[in-house]
mmCIF file of C-alpha atoms and ligand atoms in Angstrom:
data_model
loop_
_atom_site.group_PDB
_atom_site.id
_atom_site.type_symbol
_atom_site.label_atom_id
_atom_site.label_comp_id
_atom_site.label_asym_id
_atom_site.label_seq_id
_atom_site.Cartn_x
_atom_site.Cartn_y
_atom_site.Cartn_z
ATOM 1 C CA MET A 1 70.933 144.677 132.417
ATOM 2 C CA THR A 2 69.118 145.658 135.620
ATOM 3 C CA PRO A 3 69.621 144.538 139.257
ATOM 4 C CA THR A 4 66.459 142.414 138.952
ATOM 5 C CA VAL A 5 67.751 140.590 135.871
ATOM 6 C CA ALA A 6 71.109 140.075 137.628
ATOM 7 C CA ALA A 7 69.321 138.601 140.670
ATOM 8 C CA ILE A 8 67.339 136.282 138.365
ATOM 9 C CA ILE A 9 70.607 135.129 136.730
ATOM 10 C CA TRP A 10 71.989 134.400 140.213
ATOM 11 C CA ALA A 11 68.845 132.388 141.111
ATOM 12 C CA VAL A 12 68.928 130.435 137.831
ATOM 13 C CA GLY A 13 72.548 129.518 138.661
ATOM 14 C CA LEU A 14 71.485 128.123 142.035
ATOM 15 C CA VAL A 15 68.689 126.045 140.482
ATOM 16 C CA ALA A 16 71.046 124.792 137.730
ATOM 17 C CA TRP A 17 73.549 123.765 140.420
ATOM 18 C CA VAL A 18 70.866 121.677 142.174
ATOM 19 C CA VAL A 19 69.754 120.090 138.878
ATOM 20 C CA ILE A 20 73.319 119.207 137.803
ATOM 21 C CA ARG A 21 74.203 117.745 141.206
ATOM 22 C CA ALA A 22 71.010 115.729 141.852
ATOM 23 C CA PRO A 23 71.754 112.625 139.701
ATOM 24 C CA HIS A 24 75.293 112.395 141.101
ATOM 25 C CA GLN A 25 73.973 112.612 144.638
ATOM 26 C CA ARG A 26 71.453 109.837 143.944
ATOM 27 C CA ARG A 27 74.105 107.580 142.415
ATOM 28 C CA ALA A 28 76.645 108.278 145.187
ATOM 29 C CA ARG A 29 74.196 106.951 147.791
ATOM 30 C CA LYS A 30 74.422 103.511 146.178
ATOM 31 C CA ILE A 31 78.226 103.316 146.046
ATOM 32 C CA ARG A 32 79.966 101.875 149.078
ATOM 33 C CA THR A 33 82.455 104.085 150.956
ATOM 34 C CA VAL A 34 85.666 102.270 151.888
ATOM 35 C CA SER A 35 87.292 105.045 153.901
ATOM 36 C CA ASP A 36 85.885 108.194 155.335
ATOM 37 C CA ALA A 37 88.002 111.192 156.382
ATOM 38 C CA ARG A 38 84.976 113.402 157.167
ATOM 39 C CA THR A 39 85.076 115.325 160.432
ATOM 40 C CA THR A 40 82.662 117.655 162.171
ATOM 41 C CA ALA A 41 84.909 120.527 161.088
ATOM 42 C CA ASP A 42 84.595 119.469 157.441
ATOM 43 C CA ARG A 43 80.812 119.398 157.761
ATOM 44 C CA ALA A 44 80.960 122.886 159.313
ATOM 45 C CA ALA A 45 83.108 124.127 156.397
ATOM 46 C CA LEU A 46 80.573 122.681 153.942
ATOM 47 C CA GLY A 47 77.857 124.438 155.968
ATOM 48 C CA ALA A 48 79.731 127.762 155.693
ATOM 49 C CA ALA A 49 79.827 127.420 151.895
ATOM 50 C CA THR A 50 76.091 126.601 151.813
ATOM 51 C CA VAL A 51 75.249 129.623 153.966
ATOM 52 C CA GLY A 52 77.448 131.916 151.842
ATOM 53 C CA LEU A 53 76.358 130.664 148.438
ATOM 54 C CA SER A 54 72.681 130.096 149.058
ATOM 55 C CA ILE A 55 71.104 131.074 152.417
ATOM 56 C CA ILE A 56 72.446 134.653 152.758
ATOM 57 C CA PRO A 57 72.005 135.560 149.053
ATOM 58 C CA LEU A 58 68.535 133.934 148.978
ATOM 59 C CA ILE A 59 67.457 136.099 151.926
ATOM 60 C CA TYR A 60 68.854 139.151 150.114
ATOM 61 C CA VAL A 61 67.156 138.346 146.798
ATOM 62 C CA ALA A 62 63.827 137.567 148.499
ATOM 63 C CA THR A 63 63.713 140.412 151.066
ATOM 64 C CA SER A 64 66.443 142.989 150.137
ATOM 65 C CA PHE A 65 67.886 142.494 153.625
ATOM 66 C CA PRO A 66 70.423 143.863 154.540
ATOM 67 C CA ALA A 67 69.634 146.970 152.429
ATOM 68 C CA PHE A 68 72.097 149.167 154.391
ATOM 69 C CA ALA A 69 74.928 147.249 152.665
ATOM 70 C CA ASP A 70 73.665 147.955 149.117
ATOM 71 C CA TYR A 71 75.868 149.768 146.646
ATOM 72 C CA GLY A 72 75.204 151.144 143.171
ATOM 73 C CA PHE A 73 74.625 148.532 140.461
ATOM 74 C CA LYS A 74 76.184 149.102 137.040
ATOM 75 C CA PRO A 75 75.004 147.106 133.985
ATOM 76 C CA TRP A 76 78.571 145.889 133.256
ATOM 77 C CA MET A 77 78.566 144.111 136.630
ATOM 78 C CA GLY A 78 75.594 142.042 135.525
ATOM 79 C CA TRP A 79 77.245 141.116 132.215
ATOM 80 C CA VAL A 80 80.494 140.107 133.932
ATOM 81 C CA GLY A 81 78.436 138.119 136.462
ATOM 82 C CA LEU A 82 76.569 136.351 133.641
ATOM 83 C CA LEU A 83 79.824 135.402 131.906
ATOM 84 C CA VAL A 84 81.431 134.096 135.103
ATOM 85 C CA GLU A 85 78.210 132.243 136.011
ATOM 86 C CA ALA A 86 78.277 130.492 132.615
ATOM 87 C CA GLY A 87 81.909 129.512 133.285
ATOM 88 C CA PHE A 88 80.942 128.181 136.731
ATOM 89 C CA LEU A 89 78.115 126.012 135.422
ATOM 90 C CA SER A 90 80.149 124.626 132.504
ATOM 91 C CA LEU A 91 83.043 123.733 134.784
ATOM 92 C CA PHE A 92 80.745 122.295 137.452
ATOM 93 C CA TYR A 93 78.889 120.131 134.917
ATOM 94 C CA ALA A 94 82.075 118.881 133.236
ATOM 95 C CA SER A 95 83.969 118.135 136.468
ATOM 96 C CA HIS A 96 81.010 116.175 137.875
ATOM 97 C CA LYS A 97 80.777 114.168 134.677
ATOM 98 C CA GLN A 98 84.507 113.484 134.539
ATOM 99 C CA LEU A 99 84.829 112.576 138.227
ATOM 100 C CA GLY A 100 81.883 110.194 137.774
ATOM 101 C CA LYS A 101 81.453 107.537 140.456
ATOM 102 C CA ASN A 102 84.491 108.814 142.366
ATOM 103 C CA TRP A 103 82.644 111.921 143.568
ATOM 104 C CA SER A 104 81.631 112.479 147.199
ATOM 105 C CA VAL A 105 80.209 115.582 148.792
ATOM 106 C CA SER A 106 82.924 115.250 151.412
ATOM 107 C CA LEU A 107 86.233 113.440 152.008
ATOM 108 C CA GLU A 108 85.574 109.822 151.131
ATOM 109 C CA ILE A 109 87.186 107.005 149.181
ATOM 110 C CA ARG A 110 84.673 104.888 147.289
ATOM 111 C CA ASP A 111 84.608 101.223 146.403
ATOM 112 C CA LYS A 112 86.762 100.755 143.223
ATOM 113 C CA HIS A 113 87.901 104.397 143.488
ATOM 114 C CA LYS A 114 89.957 105.458 140.478
ATOM 115 C CA LEU A 115 92.339 108.401 140.329
ATOM 116 C CA VAL A 116 90.959 110.645 137.577
ATOM 117 C CA THR A 117 93.748 112.446 135.694
ATOM 118 C CA ASP A 118 92.159 113.241 132.345
ATOM 119 C CA GLY A 119 89.751 115.836 130.974
ATOM 120 C CA LEU A 120 89.833 118.933 133.194
ATOM 121 C CA TYR A 121 91.769 116.883 135.782
ATOM 122 C CA ARG A 122 94.687 116.822 133.377
ATOM 123 C CA TYR A 123 95.224 120.541 134.018
ATOM 124 C CA VAL A 124 94.003 121.093 137.595
ATOM 125 C CA ARG A 125 93.498 118.784 140.548
ATOM 126 C CA HIS A 126 90.354 120.551 141.767
ATOM 127 C CA PRO A 127 88.236 121.770 138.831
ATOM 128 C CA MET A 128 85.055 121.445 140.889
ATOM 129 C CA TYR A 129 86.529 123.783 143.491
ATOM 130 C CA SER A 130 87.622 126.090 140.627
ATOM 131 C CA SER A 131 83.933 126.148 139.639
ATOM 132 C CA PHE A 132 82.938 127.065 143.218
ATOM 133 C CA TRP A 133 85.354 130.009 143.158
ATOM 134 C CA LEU A 134 83.757 131.147 139.878
ATOM 135 C CA TRP A 135 80.293 130.777 141.459
ATOM 136 C CA ALA A 136 81.334 133.039 144.339
ATOM 137 C CA ILE A 137 82.878 135.601 141.961
ATOM 138 C CA ALA A 138 79.694 135.570 139.832
ATOM 139 C CA GLN A 139 77.605 136.150 142.980
ATOM 140 C CA PHE A 140 79.819 139.121 143.876
ATOM 141 C CA PHE A 141 79.132 140.751 140.496
ATOM 142 C CA LEU A 142 75.434 139.840 140.327
ATOM 143 C CA LEU A 143 74.322 140.983 143.804
ATOM 144 C CA PRO A 144 75.270 144.626 144.520
ATOM 145 C CA ASN A 145 75.351 144.245 148.288
ATOM 146 C CA TRP A 146 78.481 143.951 150.422
ATOM 147 C CA VAL A 147 77.010 141.231 152.657
ATOM 148 C CA ALA A 148 75.242 139.046 150.055
ATOM 149 C CA GLY A 149 77.900 139.680 147.413
ATOM 150 C CA LEU A 150 80.862 138.764 149.607
ATOM 151 C CA ALA A 151 79.205 135.922 151.557
ATOM 152 C CA GLY A 152 79.889 133.417 148.754
ATOM 153 C CA LEU A 153 83.581 134.289 148.577
ATOM 154 C CA ILE A 154 83.942 133.937 152.338
ATOM 155 C CA GLY A 155 82.041 130.618 152.355
ATOM 156 C CA VAL A 156 84.069 129.154 149.492
ATOM 157 C CA ALA A 157 87.338 130.362 151.065
ATOM 158 C CA ILE A 158 86.435 128.595 154.331
ATOM 159 C CA LEU A 159 85.555 125.349 152.519
ATOM 160 C CA TYR A 160 88.502 125.451 150.133
ATOM 161 C CA PHE A 161 91.268 126.333 152.576
ATOM 162 C CA PHE A 162 89.932 123.982 155.206
ATOM 163 C CA ARG A 163 89.541 121.056 152.861
ATOM 164 C CA VAL A 164 92.052 121.081 150.038
ATOM 165 C CA GLY A 165 95.130 120.021 152.054
ATOM 166 C CA LYS A 166 93.186 117.271 153.835
ATOM 167 C CA GLU A 167 91.723 116.008 150.567
ATOM 168 C CA GLU A 168 95.163 115.824 148.972
ATOM 169 C CA ALA A 169 96.568 114.012 152.032
ATOM 170 C CA MET A 170 93.738 111.465 151.747
ATOM 171 C CA MET A 171 94.388 110.989 148.024
ATOM 172 C CA ARG A 172 98.131 110.611 148.668
ATOM 173 C CA GLN A 173 97.470 107.974 151.286
ATOM 174 C CA THR A 174 95.240 106.064 148.866
ATOM 175 C CA PHE A 175 97.152 106.435 145.600
ATOM 176 C CA GLY A 176 100.743 106.986 146.859
ATOM 177 C CA GLN A 177 103.343 107.832 144.226
ATOM 178 C CA ALA A 178 100.716 108.049 141.467
ATOM 179 C CA TYR A 179 99.146 111.051 143.255
ATOM 180 C CA ASP A 180 102.555 112.643 143.936
ATOM 181 C CA ASP A 181 103.381 112.414 140.234
ATOM 182 C CA TYR A 182 99.952 113.748 139.302
ATOM 183 C CA ALA A 183 100.283 116.656 141.758
ATOM 184 C CA ALA A 184 103.742 117.504 140.402
ATOM 185 C CA ARG A 185 102.329 118.175 136.919
ATOM 186 C CA THR A 186 99.053 119.965 137.742
ATOM 187 C CA GLY A 187 97.861 123.151 139.426
ATOM 188 C CA ARG A 188 95.311 123.138 142.232
ATOM 189 C CA VAL A 189 92.546 125.344 140.811
ATOM 190 C CA VAL A 190 94.305 127.146 137.941
ATOM 191 C CA PRO A 191 96.440 125.394 135.333
ATOM 192 C CA ARG A 192 100.177 125.766 135.714
ATOM 193 C CA PRO A 193 101.628 128.074 133.093
ATOM 194 C CA TRP A 194 104.727 125.855 132.660
HETATM 195 N N1 SAH B 201 88.561 118.252 144.597
HETATM 196 C C1 SAH B 201 87.996 117.692 143.396
HETATM 197 C C2 SAH B 201 86.841 116.748 143.723
HETATM 198 C C3 SAH B 201 85.771 117.303 144.604
HETATM 199 S S1 SAH B 201 84.650 116.028 145.189
HETATM 200 C C4 SAH B 201 87.555 118.805 142.483
HETATM 201 O O1 SAH B 201 87.491 119.958 142.939
HETATM 202 O O2 SAH B 201 87.279 118.551 141.310
HETATM 203 C C5 SAH B 201 85.583 115.397 146.542
HETATM 204 C C6 SAH B 201 85.961 113.936 146.405
HETATM 205 O O3 SAH B 201 86.514 113.687 145.133
HETATM 206 C C7 SAH B 201 87.035 113.532 147.408
HETATM 207 O O4 SAH B 201 86.437 113.007 148.550
HETATM 208 C C8 SAH B 201 87.870 112.486 146.671
HETATM 209 O O5 SAH B 201 87.462 111.208 147.067
HETATM 210 C C9 SAH B 201 87.488 112.661 145.224
HETATM 211 N N2 SAH B 201 88.604 113.081 144.351
HETATM 212 C C10 SAH B 201 89.276 114.243 144.368
HETATM 213 N N3 SAH B 201 90.181 114.298 143.375
HETATM 214 C C11 SAH B 201 90.065 113.139 142.690
HETATM 215 C C12 SAH B 201 90.718 112.599 141.540
HETATM 216 N N4 SAH B 201 91.660 113.269 140.894
HETATM 217 N N5 SAH B 201 90.329 111.361 141.128
HETATM 218 C C13 SAH B 201 89.367 110.680 141.775
HETATM 219 N N6 SAH B 201 88.719 111.128 142.846
HETATM 220 C C14 SAH B 201 89.060 112.353 143.303
#
């Protein structure tokens, strides 16, 4: 494993993310939104994740900027990154599939919205956000640069901590007791050990 191979693995992950998301994005455009809790701040948080997971690392992979923040690459980092990247893509694919027509890029309730509580959603309430954390961790191991490597973690942290409470409040308002019961038996991004 070399830094170049690790950077290629990172880039393949980004392309795979686009390919997995595209059909869901196309379908979501056709489904009516019945309530919308999106704010400018939520859009900014989404922007922070995009900058951290794609713009900054793309600049690094394409130009080596900022080289001053490079550190020594070890082959094991690339292998760990590959493993975590595979976990990210599997979780991202499965959560998209299981959430189906209920997915939105932001905080929205769709026409005929159903509360999904099976598949991955049986164990965690936010498996797609779990996948984003894995993506950021994979990026950290694959790109041996303090700026490009950490940008994903910072971007995902901004999106996650800004959004998760608001998303759960929106779901509670829509599904009431059913969401309370669901939340009582699941973890947010990691399954509960009990
Ligand atoms: N937070 C979830 C979903 C991300 S997509 C995850 O990480 O897997 C965001 C949209 O999904 C929200 O706007 C909400 O409308 C919808 N959503 C979140 N949890 C849901 C659930 N359990 N069932 C149905 N829709 C859900």
